[in-house]
Short mmCIF file of C-alpha atoms in Angstrom, two decimals:
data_model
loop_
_atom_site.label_atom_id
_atom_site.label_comp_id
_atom_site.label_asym_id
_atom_site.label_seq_id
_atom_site.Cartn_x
_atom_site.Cartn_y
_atom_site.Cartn_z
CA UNK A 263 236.08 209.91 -65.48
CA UNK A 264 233.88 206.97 -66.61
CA UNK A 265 232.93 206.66 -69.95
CA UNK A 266 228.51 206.54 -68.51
CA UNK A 267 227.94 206.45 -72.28
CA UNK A 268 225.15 203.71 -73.69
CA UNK A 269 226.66 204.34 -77.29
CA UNK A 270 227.58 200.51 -78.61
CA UNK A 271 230.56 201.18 -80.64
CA UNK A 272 230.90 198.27 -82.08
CA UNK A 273 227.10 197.20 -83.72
CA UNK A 274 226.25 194.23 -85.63
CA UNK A 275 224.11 195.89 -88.35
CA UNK A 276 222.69 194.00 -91.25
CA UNK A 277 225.08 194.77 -94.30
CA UNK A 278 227.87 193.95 -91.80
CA UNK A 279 226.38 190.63 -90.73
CA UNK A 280 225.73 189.51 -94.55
CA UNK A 281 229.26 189.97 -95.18
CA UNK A 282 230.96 188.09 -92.26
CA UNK A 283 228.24 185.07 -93.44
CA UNK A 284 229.55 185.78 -97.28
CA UNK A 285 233.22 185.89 -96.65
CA UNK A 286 232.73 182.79 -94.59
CA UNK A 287 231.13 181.47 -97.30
CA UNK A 288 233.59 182.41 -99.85
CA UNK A 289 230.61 184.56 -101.51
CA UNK A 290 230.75 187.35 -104.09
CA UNK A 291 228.68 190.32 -102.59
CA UNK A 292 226.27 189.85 -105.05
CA UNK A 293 223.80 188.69 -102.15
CA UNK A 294 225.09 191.61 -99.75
CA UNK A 295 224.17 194.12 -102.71
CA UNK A 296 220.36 192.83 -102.86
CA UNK A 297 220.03 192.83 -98.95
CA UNK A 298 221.41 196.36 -98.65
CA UNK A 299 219.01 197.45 -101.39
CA UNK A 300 216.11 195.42 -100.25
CA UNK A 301 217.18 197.11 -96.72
CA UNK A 302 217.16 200.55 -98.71
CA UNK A 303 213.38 199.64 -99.73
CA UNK A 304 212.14 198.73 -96.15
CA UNK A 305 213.56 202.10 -94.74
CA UNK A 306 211.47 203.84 -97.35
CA UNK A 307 208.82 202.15 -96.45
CA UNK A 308 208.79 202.10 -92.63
CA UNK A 309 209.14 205.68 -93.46
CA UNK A 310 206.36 206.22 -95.63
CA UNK A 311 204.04 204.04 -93.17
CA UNK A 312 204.81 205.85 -90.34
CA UNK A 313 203.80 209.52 -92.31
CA UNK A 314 200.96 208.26 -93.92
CA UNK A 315 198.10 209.93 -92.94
CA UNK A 316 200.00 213.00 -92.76
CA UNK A 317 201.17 212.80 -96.47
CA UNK A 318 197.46 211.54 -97.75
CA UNK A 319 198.57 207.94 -98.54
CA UNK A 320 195.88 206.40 -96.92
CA UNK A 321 192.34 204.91 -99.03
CA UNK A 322 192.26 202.86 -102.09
CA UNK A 323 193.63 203.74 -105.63
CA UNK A 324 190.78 202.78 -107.44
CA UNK A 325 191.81 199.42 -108.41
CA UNK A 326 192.29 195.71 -107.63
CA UNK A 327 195.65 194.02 -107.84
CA UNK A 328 195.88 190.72 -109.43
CA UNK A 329 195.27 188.49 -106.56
CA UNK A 330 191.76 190.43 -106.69
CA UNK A 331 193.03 193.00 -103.47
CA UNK A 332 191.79 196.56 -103.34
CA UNK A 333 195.29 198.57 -103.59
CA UNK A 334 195.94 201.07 -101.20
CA UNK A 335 198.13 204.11 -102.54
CA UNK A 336 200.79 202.90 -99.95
CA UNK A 337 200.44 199.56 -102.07
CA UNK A 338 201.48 200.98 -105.24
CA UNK A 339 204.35 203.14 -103.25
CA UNK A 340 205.81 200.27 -101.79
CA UNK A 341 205.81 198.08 -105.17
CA UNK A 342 207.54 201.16 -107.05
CA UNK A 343 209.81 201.33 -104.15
CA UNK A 344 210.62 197.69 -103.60
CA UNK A 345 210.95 196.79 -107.44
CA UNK A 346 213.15 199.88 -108.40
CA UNK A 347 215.40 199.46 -105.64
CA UNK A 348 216.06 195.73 -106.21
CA UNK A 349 216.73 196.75 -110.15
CA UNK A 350 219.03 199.04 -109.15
CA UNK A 351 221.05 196.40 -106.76
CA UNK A 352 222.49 194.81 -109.94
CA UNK A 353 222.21 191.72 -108.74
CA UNK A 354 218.54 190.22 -109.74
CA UNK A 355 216.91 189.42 -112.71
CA UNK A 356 213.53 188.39 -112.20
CA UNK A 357 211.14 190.23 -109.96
CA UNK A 358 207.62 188.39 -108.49
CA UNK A 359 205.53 190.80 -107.07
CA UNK A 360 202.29 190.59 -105.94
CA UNK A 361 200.94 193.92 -107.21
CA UNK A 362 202.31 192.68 -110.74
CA UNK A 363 200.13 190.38 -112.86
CA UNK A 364 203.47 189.43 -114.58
CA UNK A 365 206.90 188.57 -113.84
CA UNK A 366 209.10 191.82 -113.93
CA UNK A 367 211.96 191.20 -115.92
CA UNK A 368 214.93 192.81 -114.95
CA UNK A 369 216.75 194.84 -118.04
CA UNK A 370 220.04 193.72 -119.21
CA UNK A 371 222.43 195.80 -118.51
CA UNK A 372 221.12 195.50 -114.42
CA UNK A 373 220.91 191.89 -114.63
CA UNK A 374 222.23 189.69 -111.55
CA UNK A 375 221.99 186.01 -110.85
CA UNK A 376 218.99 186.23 -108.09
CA UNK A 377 215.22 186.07 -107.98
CA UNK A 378 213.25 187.88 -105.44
CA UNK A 379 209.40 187.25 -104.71
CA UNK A 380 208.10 189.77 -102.90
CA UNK A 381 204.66 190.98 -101.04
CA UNK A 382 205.61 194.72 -100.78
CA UNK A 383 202.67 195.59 -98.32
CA UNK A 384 201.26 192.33 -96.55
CA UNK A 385 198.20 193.18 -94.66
CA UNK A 386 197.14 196.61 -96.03
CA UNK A 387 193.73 196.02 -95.50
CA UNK A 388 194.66 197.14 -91.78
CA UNK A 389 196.74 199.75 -93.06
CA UNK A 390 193.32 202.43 -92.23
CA UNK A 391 193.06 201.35 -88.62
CA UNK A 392 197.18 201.51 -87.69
CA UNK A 393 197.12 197.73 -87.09
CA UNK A 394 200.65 196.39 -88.17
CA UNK A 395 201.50 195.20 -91.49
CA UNK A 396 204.60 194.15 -93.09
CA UNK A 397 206.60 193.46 -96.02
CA UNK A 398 207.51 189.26 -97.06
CA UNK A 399 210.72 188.17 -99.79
CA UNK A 400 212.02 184.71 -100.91
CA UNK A 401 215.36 185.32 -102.64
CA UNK A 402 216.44 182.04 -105.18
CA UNK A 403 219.43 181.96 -107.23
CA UNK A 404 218.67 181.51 -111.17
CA UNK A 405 219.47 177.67 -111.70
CA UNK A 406 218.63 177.88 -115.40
CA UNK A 407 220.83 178.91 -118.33
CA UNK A 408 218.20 180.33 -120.45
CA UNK A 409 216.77 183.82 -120.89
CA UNK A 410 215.31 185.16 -117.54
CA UNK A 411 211.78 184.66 -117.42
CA UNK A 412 209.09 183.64 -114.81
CA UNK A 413 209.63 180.03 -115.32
CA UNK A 414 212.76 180.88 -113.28
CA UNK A 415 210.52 181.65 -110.11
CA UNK A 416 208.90 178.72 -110.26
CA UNK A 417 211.17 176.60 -107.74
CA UNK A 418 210.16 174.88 -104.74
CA UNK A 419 210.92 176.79 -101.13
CA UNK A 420 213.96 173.77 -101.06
CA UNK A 421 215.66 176.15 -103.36
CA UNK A 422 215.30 179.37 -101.51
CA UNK A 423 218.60 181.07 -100.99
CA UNK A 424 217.40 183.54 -98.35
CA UNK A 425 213.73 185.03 -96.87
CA UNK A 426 212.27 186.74 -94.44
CA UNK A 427 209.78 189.56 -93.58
CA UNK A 428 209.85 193.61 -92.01
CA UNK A 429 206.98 193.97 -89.38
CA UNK A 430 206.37 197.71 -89.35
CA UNK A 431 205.24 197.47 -85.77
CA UNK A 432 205.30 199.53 -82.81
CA UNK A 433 209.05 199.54 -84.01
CA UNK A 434 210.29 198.18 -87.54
CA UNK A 435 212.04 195.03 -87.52
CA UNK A 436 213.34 192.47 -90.10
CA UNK A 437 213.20 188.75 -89.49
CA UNK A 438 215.58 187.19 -92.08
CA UNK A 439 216.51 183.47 -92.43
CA UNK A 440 218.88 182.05 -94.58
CA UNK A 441 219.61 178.40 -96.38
CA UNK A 442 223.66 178.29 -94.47
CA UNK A 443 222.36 179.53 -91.16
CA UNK A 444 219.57 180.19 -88.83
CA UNK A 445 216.90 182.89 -87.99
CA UNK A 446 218.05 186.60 -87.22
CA UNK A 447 216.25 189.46 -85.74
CA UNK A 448 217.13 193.18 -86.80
CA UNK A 449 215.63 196.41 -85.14
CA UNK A 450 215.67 199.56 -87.13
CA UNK A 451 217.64 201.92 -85.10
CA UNK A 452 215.83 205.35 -86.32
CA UNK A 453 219.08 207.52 -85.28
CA UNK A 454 221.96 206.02 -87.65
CA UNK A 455 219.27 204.72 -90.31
CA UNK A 456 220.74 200.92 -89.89
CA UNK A 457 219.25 197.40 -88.96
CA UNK A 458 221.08 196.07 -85.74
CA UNK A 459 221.11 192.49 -85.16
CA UNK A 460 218.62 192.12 -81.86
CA UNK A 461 218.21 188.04 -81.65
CA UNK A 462 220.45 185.42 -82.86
CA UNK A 463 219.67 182.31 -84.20
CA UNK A 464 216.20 182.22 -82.95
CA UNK A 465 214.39 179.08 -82.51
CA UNK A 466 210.40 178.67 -81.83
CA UNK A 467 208.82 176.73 -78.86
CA UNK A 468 208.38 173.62 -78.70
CA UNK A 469 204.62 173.64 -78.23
CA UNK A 470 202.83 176.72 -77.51
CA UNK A 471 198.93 177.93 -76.14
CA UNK A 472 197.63 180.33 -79.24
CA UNK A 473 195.97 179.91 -81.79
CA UNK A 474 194.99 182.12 -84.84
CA UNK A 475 193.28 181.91 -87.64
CA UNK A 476 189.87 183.93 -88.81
CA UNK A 477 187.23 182.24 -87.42
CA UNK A 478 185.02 184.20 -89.47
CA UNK A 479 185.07 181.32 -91.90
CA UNK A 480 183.58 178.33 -89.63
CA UNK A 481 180.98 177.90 -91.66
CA UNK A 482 182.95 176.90 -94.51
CA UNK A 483 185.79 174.74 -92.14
CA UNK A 484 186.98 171.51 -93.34
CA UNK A 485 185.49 168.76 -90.15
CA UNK A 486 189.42 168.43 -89.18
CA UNK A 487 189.57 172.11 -88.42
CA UNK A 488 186.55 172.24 -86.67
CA UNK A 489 187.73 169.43 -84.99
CA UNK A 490 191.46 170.89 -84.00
CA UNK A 491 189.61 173.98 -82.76
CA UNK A 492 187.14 172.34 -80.28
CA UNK A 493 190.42 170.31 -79.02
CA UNK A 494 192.23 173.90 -78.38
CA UNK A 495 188.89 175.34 -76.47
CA UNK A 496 187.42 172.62 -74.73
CA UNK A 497 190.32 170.27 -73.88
CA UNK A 498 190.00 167.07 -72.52
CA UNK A 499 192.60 166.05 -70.76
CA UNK A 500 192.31 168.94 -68.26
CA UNK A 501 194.51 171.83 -69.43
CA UNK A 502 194.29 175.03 -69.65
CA UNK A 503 192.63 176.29 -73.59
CA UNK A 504 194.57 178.07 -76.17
CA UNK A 505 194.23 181.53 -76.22
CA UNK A 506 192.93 182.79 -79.91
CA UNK A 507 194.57 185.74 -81.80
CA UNK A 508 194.08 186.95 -84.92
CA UNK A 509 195.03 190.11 -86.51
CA UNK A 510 194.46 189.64 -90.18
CA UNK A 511 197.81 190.71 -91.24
CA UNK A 512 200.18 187.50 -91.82
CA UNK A 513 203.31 189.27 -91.53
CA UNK A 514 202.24 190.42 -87.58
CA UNK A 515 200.29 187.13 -87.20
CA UNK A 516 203.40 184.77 -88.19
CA UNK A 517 206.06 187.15 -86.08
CA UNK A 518 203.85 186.46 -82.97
CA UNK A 519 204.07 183.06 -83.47
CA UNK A 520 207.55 182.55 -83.55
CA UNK A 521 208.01 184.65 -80.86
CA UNK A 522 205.35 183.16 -78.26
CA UNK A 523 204.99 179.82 -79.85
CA UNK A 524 201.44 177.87 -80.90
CA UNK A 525 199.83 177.60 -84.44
CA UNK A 526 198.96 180.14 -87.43
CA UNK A 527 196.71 178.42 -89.92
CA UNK A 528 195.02 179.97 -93.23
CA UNK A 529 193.67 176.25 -94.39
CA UNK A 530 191.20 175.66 -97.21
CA UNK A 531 188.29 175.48 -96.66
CA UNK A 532 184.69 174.94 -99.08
CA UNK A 533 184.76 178.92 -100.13
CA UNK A 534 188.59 179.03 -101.14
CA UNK A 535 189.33 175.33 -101.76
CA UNK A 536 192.60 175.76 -102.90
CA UNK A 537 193.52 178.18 -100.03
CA UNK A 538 194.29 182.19 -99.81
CA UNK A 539 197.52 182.71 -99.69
CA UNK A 540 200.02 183.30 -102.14
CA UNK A 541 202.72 179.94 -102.45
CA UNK A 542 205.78 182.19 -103.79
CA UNK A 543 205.79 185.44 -101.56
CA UNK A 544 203.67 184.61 -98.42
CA UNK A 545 203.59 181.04 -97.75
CA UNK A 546 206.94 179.83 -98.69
CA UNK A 547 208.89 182.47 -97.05
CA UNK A 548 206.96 182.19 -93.87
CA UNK A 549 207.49 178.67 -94.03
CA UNK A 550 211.39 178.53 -94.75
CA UNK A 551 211.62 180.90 -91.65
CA UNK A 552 209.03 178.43 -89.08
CA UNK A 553 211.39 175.66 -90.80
CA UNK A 554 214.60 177.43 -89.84
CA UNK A 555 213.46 178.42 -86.36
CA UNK A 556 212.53 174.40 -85.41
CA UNK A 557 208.83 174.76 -86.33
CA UNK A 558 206.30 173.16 -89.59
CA UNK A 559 205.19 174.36 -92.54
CA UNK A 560 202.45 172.08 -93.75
CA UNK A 561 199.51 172.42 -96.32
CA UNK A 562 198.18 169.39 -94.33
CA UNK A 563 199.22 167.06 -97.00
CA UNK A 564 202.64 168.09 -97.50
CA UNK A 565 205.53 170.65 -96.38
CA UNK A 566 204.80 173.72 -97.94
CA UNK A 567 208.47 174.29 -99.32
CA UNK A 568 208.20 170.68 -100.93
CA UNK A 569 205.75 172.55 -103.59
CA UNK A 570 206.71 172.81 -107.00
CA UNK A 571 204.79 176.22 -107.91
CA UNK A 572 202.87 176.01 -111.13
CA UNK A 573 202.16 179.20 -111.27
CA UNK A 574 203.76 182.92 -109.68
CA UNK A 575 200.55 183.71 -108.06
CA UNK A 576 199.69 180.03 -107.19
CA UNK A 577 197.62 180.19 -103.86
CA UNK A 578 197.88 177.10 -101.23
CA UNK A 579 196.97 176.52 -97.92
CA UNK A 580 199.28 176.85 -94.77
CA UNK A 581 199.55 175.62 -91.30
CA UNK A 582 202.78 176.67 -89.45
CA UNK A 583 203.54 176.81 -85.89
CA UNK A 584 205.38 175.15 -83.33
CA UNK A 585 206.38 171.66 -84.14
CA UNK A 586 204.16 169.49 -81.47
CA UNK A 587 201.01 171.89 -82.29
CA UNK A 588 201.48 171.31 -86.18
CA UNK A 589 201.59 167.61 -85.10
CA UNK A 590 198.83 167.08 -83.82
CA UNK A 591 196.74 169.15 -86.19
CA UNK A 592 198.20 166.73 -88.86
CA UNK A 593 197.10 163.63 -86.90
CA UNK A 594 193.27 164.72 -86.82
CA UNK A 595 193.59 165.93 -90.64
CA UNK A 596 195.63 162.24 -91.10
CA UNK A 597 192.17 160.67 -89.36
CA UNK A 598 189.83 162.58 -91.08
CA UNK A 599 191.68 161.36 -94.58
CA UNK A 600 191.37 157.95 -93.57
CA UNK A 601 187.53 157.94 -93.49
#
């Protein structure tokens, strides 16, 4: 008889994709320990996500988090998770979190050589209505030889050693890009518990026809926004408009992009001049992965991963997307500067 099974015997999961890229690189395992535990995290939280209503972890906590966000009990589940986890790995020593006004410092005994910014629960202001949200990291390696503090996350997206993002989405998936290779795509297989390696080396379109940003704020648009938008509806030349989509959550926002192509952009505007989004654990992971994938990562005036951070909750704008798109929204922003 033949085998009609559809079992693949031989998987590429996560933990054993890390370690063919460490042994190539003559690595330690140190790296393959924080993955597996940042791995353990995401499981927990897909999990936790997909039971929420039934185990009451929907509504708001009764507070703000730093960056002024109502947190959402699945929020502060999430942090506890993510942070606890990644102590336990052995192999960080210097936590950025967004739910944490400060820098958690790892203890001693646990201490590794890595530093991990991380948005636990991007988007949870959907998290009510189902819509998808997600979870962002940006792993560095600890360049000084001091104490660990939060000076030590301060290091431009240049430096990152690894990020990425889990979309909990119709299914959970992890997106993770690293500094020796490209972008990789991992579905979490609910049977065996594991992330299997879907896409390889993905790379974004070369131009695309979205757009998406929240349009809600027009009335506060720089004129070179305003501008890029009327090109995208009405253009000239005779072809077809840009569709607009916008879901609110970056993580689900970003991972459309990079799959279909076009532009994501969360600019400044006369309300939040010096953007919304956070520089260490939203923009400059997102933008490490765009860069990986072929796309741009610009604040309009510079690539987002040239940024030396000044502070861990530093906000900044972002404009990411397809190369050609991102091009030609620089041009118009390069015009308007020129005035």
């Amino acid at each position: 008889m033949t085998d009609r099974s559809t079992f693949d015997t031989n998987v590429i999961t996560m933990t054993r994709f890390v370690m063919e890229e460490g042994r190539r690189a003559k690595g330690t395992g140190e790296f393959t320990q924080l993955l597996n535990s940042l791995c353990t995290a995401i499981k927990a939280i897909s999990t936790a996500v997909r039971k929420a209503g039934i185990a009451n972890l929907y509504g708001i906590a009764g507070s703000t988090n730093v960056t002024g966000d109502q947190v959402k009990k699945l929020d502060i589940l999430s942090n506890d998770l993510v942070i606890n986890m990644l102590k336990s790995s052995f192999s960080t020593c210097v936590i950025v979190s967004e739910e944490n006004k400060d820098a958690v410092i790892v203890e001693t005994e646990k201490q590794g050589k890595y530093i991990v910014c991380i948005d636990p629960l991007d988007g949870s202001s959907n998290i009510d209505c189902l819509v998808s949200i997600g979870t962002i990291f940006a792993i560095y390696r600890k360049v000084s030889p001091d104490e660990p503090s939060a000076k030590d996350a301060l290091q431009p997206g240049r430096n990152l050693v690894a990020a990425g993002y889990a979309l909990y989405g119709s299914a959970t998936m992890l997106v993770l890009a690293t500094s020796a290779g490209g972008v990789n795509c991992f579905m979490l297989d609910p049977a065996i518990g594991e992330f299997i390696l879907v896409e390889r080396d993905v790379k974004i379109k070369k131009k695309g026809n979205i757009y998406s940003l929240n349009e809600g704020y027009a009335k506060y648009f720089d004129p070179a926004i305003t501008e890029y938008l009327k090109k995208k509806k009405f253009p000239e030349d005779g072809s077809s408009p840009y569709g607009g989509r916008y879901v609110g959550s970056m993580v689900a926002d970003v991972h459309r992009t990079l799959v279909y192509g076009g532009i994501f952009l969360y600019p400044a505007n006369s309300k939040s001049p010096k953007g919304k989004l956070r520089l260490l654990y939203e923009c400059n992971p997102m933008a490490f992965v765009i860069e990986k994938a072929g796309g741009i990562a610009t604040t309009g005036y510079q690539a987002v991963l040239d940024i030396v951070p000044e502070d861990i909750h530093q906000r900044v704008p972002v404009v990411l997307g397809s190369p050609d798109d991102v091009k030609e929204y620089l041009e118009i922003v390069k015009k308007h500067s020129a005035k």
